[in-house]
Each structure stands twice: as C-alpha cells, then as structure tokens.
PDB file of C-alpha atoms in Angstrom:
ATOM      1  CA  MET G  11    -112.959  11.353  53.628  1.00  0.00           C
ATOM      2  CA  THR G  12    -111.246  10.047  50.504  1.00  0.00           C
ATOM      3  CA  PHE G  13    -112.738  12.655  48.189  1.00  0.00           C
ATOM      4  CA  PRO G  14    -111.592  15.769  50.104  1.00  0.00           C
ATOM      5  CA  ALA G  15    -108.057  14.402  50.419  1.00  0.00           C
ATOM      6  CA  THR G  16    -107.757  13.487  46.731  1.00  0.00           C
ATOM      7  CA  PHE G  17    -109.394  16.783  45.755  1.00  0.00           C
ATOM      8  CA  LEU G  18    -106.809  18.782  47.716  1.00  0.00           C
ATOM      9  CA  LEU G  19    -103.949  16.732  46.274  1.00  0.00           C
ATOM     10  CA  TRP G  20    -105.230  17.360  42.750  1.00  0.00           C
ATOM     11  CA  LEU G  21    -105.524  21.085  43.496  1.00  0.00           C
ATOM     12  CA  MET G  22    -101.926  21.009  44.649  1.00  0.00           C
ATOM     13  CA  ALA G  23    -100.852  19.273  41.428  1.00  0.00           C
ATOM     14  CA  PHE G  24    -102.725  21.759  39.250  1.00  0.00           C
ATOM     15  CA  SER G  25    -101.358  24.738  41.159  1.00  0.00           C
ATOM     16  CA  CYS G  26     -97.815  23.370  40.795  1.00  0.00           C
ATOM     17  CA  HIS G  27     -98.452  22.995  37.070  1.00  0.00           C
ATOM     18  CA  ALA G  28     -99.679  26.587  36.829  1.00  0.00           C
ATOM     19  CA  ARG G  29     -96.623  27.857  38.721  1.00  0.00           C
ATOM     20  CA  LEU G  30     -94.340  26.019  36.285  1.00  0.00           C
ATOM     21  CA  HIS G  31     -95.774  28.138  33.438  1.00  0.00           C
ATOM     22  CA  PRO G  32     -95.506  31.673  34.845  1.00  0.00           C
ATOM     23  CA  HIS G  33     -95.895  33.592  31.572  1.00  0.00           C
ATOM     24  CA  ARG G  34     -98.983  31.691  30.478  1.00  0.00           C
ATOM     25  CA  TYR G  35    -100.813  32.086  33.797  1.00  0.00           C
ATOM     26  CA  GLY G  36     -99.475  35.510  34.811  1.00  0.00           C
ATOM     27  CA  PHE G  37     -97.288  34.518  37.763  1.00  0.00           C
ATOM     28  CA  SER G  38     -93.802  35.694  38.594  1.00  0.00           C
ATOM     29  CA  PRO G  39     -90.998  33.301  37.585  1.00  0.00           C
ATOM     30  CA  LEU G  40     -89.938  30.675  40.115  1.00  0.00           C
ATOM     31  CA  ALA G  41     -86.492  30.395  41.637  1.00  0.00           C
ATOM     32  CA  HIS G  42     -84.444  27.375  40.605  1.00  0.00           C
ATOM     33  CA  HIS G  43     -85.091  25.358  43.786  1.00  0.00           C
ATOM     34  CA  ALA G  44     -88.799  26.276  43.787  1.00  0.00           C
ATOM     35  CA  ARG G  45     -89.068  24.963  40.232  1.00  0.00           C
ATOM     36  CA  TYR G  46     -87.840  21.538  41.370  1.00  0.00           C
ATOM     37  CA  MET G  47     -90.332  21.591  44.242  1.00  0.00           C
ATOM     38  CA  ALA G  48     -93.165  22.413  41.826  1.00  0.00           C
ATOM     39  CA  ILE G  49     -92.120  19.591  39.488  1.00  0.00           C
ATOM     40  CA  THR G  50     -92.034  17.190  42.430  1.00  0.00           C
ATOM     41  CA  GLY G  51     -95.456  18.367  43.598  1.00  0.00           C
ATOM     42  CA  ARG G  52     -96.907  18.010  40.122  1.00  0.00           C
ATOM     43  CA  ILE G  53     -95.712  14.398  39.974  1.00  0.00           C
ATOM     44  CA  ALA G  54     -96.135  13.294  43.590  1.00  0.00           C
ATOM     45  CA  ALA G  55     -99.578  14.730  44.363  1.00  0.00           C
ATOM     46  CA  PRO G  56    -101.575  12.679  41.808  1.00  0.00           C
ATOM     47  CA  VAL G  57     -99.625   9.528  42.664  1.00  0.00           C
ATOM     48  CA  ALA G  58    -100.274  10.037  46.377  1.00  0.00           C
ATOM     49  CA  ALA G  59    -103.955  10.714  45.679  1.00  0.00           C
ATOM     50  CA  LEU G  60    -104.266   7.538  43.612  1.00  0.00           C
ATOM     51  CA  ALA G  61    -102.474   5.445  46.219  1.00  0.00           C
ATOM     52  CA  LEU G  62    -104.663   6.856  48.985  1.00  0.00           C
ATOM     53  CA  ALA G  63    -107.900   6.355  47.064  1.00  0.00           C
ATOM     54  CA  ALA G  64    -107.084   2.844  45.844  1.00  0.00           C
ATOM     55  CA  ARG G  65    -105.828   1.688  49.220  1.00  0.00           C
ATOM     56  CA  LEU G  66    -108.857   2.921  51.139  1.00  0.00           C
ATOM     57  CA  ASN G  67    -111.650   2.141  48.674  1.00  0.00           C
ATOM     58  CA  GLY G  68    -110.294  -0.137  45.934  1.00  0.00           C
ATOM     59  CA  VAL G  69    -112.022   0.282  42.586  1.00  0.00           C
ATOM     60  CA  THR G  70    -114.455   2.833  44.012  1.00  0.00           C
ATOM     61  CA  GLY G  71    -111.431   4.818  45.164  1.00  0.00           C
ATOM     62  CA  VAL G  72    -110.084   4.950  41.622  1.00  0.00           C
ATOM     63  CA  LEU G  73    -113.438   6.314  40.460  1.00  0.00           C
ATOM     64  CA  ILE G  74    -113.284   8.883  43.275  1.00  0.00           C
ATOM     65  CA  TRP G  75    -109.763   9.749  42.091  1.00  0.00           C
ATOM     66  CA  PHE G  76    -111.061  10.457  38.574  1.00  0.00           C
ATOM     67  CA  ALA G  77    -114.030  12.443  39.921  1.00  0.00           C
ATOM     68  CA  SER G  78    -111.792  14.584  42.110  1.00  0.00           C
ATOM     69  CA  LEU G  79    -109.478  15.109  39.106  1.00  0.00           C
ATOM     70  CA  SER G  80    -112.361  16.472  37.061  1.00  0.00           C
ATOM     71  CA  ILE G  81    -113.792  18.713  39.758  1.00  0.00           C
ATOM     72  CA  ALA G  82    -110.393  20.035  40.880  1.00  0.00           C
ATOM     73  CA  GLY G  83    -109.485  20.783  37.261  1.00  0.00           C
ATOM     74  CA  LEU G  84    -112.687  22.744  36.797  1.00  0.00           C
ATOM     75  CA  CYS G  85    -112.143  24.652  40.052  1.00  0.00           C
ATOM     76  CA  MET G  86    -108.577  25.538  39.092  1.00  0.00           C
ATOM     77  CA  ALA G  87    -109.661  26.602  35.595  1.00  0.00           C
ATOM     78  CA  LEU G  88    -112.373  28.836  37.051  1.00  0.00           C
ATOM     79  CA  TRP G  89    -109.908  30.386  39.487  1.00  0.00           C
ATOM     80  CA  LEU G  90    -107.312  31.023  36.779  1.00  0.00           C
ATOM     81  CA  ALA G  91    -109.959  32.488  34.471  1.00  0.00           C
ATOM     82  CA  SER G  92    -111.232  34.802  37.202  1.00  0.00           C
ATOM     83  CA  ARG G  93    -107.685  36.126  37.791  1.00  0.00           C
ATOM     84  CA  HIS G  94    -107.438  37.482  34.229  1.00  0.00           C
ATOM     85  CA  ARG G  95    -110.498  39.732  34.349  1.00  0.00           C
TER      86      ARG G  95
END
C-alpha cells in the first residue's frame, strides 16, 4: 500500500511542477492563488510521501520512495511527451 500512495504523491508533485511552467509544457498560465497552491503541492507532496514511506516501512520505505519517484517521473514524462504530438 505504500507504493501506490507515494506514487500518487509524486505524480501530484510532478504535475504541480509542470503547471508552474506553462509555456514550456503548453499549459495556460495559472492565476496568482493557483500558483501558490502549485508551489505548495510541489513541496509538500514529496515530503508527505517520504514521511509516509519512512514511517510505515523504515529503510525499505525510503527505497520505495525512490522507486516511486523514478516510475512517476517516467510516467509524467511519457504523458507530457504524448501531449506534444
């Protein structure tokens, strides 16, 4: 159960990062308050994922955190690349 939760939190962090760079990724610009929410999500999601993984599984949880980081990053990159075709 740790992996799906950390995976979704990493996807949230990567999507917030993509929304903070609208011209690079082809999104419409964010409103001022939405920009602060995206910055908060980009910071809070990985921290929450790490805290969840480390608390539930210890050192194995940290390894799960890194694995979910890698897989979520690849999934987000594939999705962003498929949008530009």
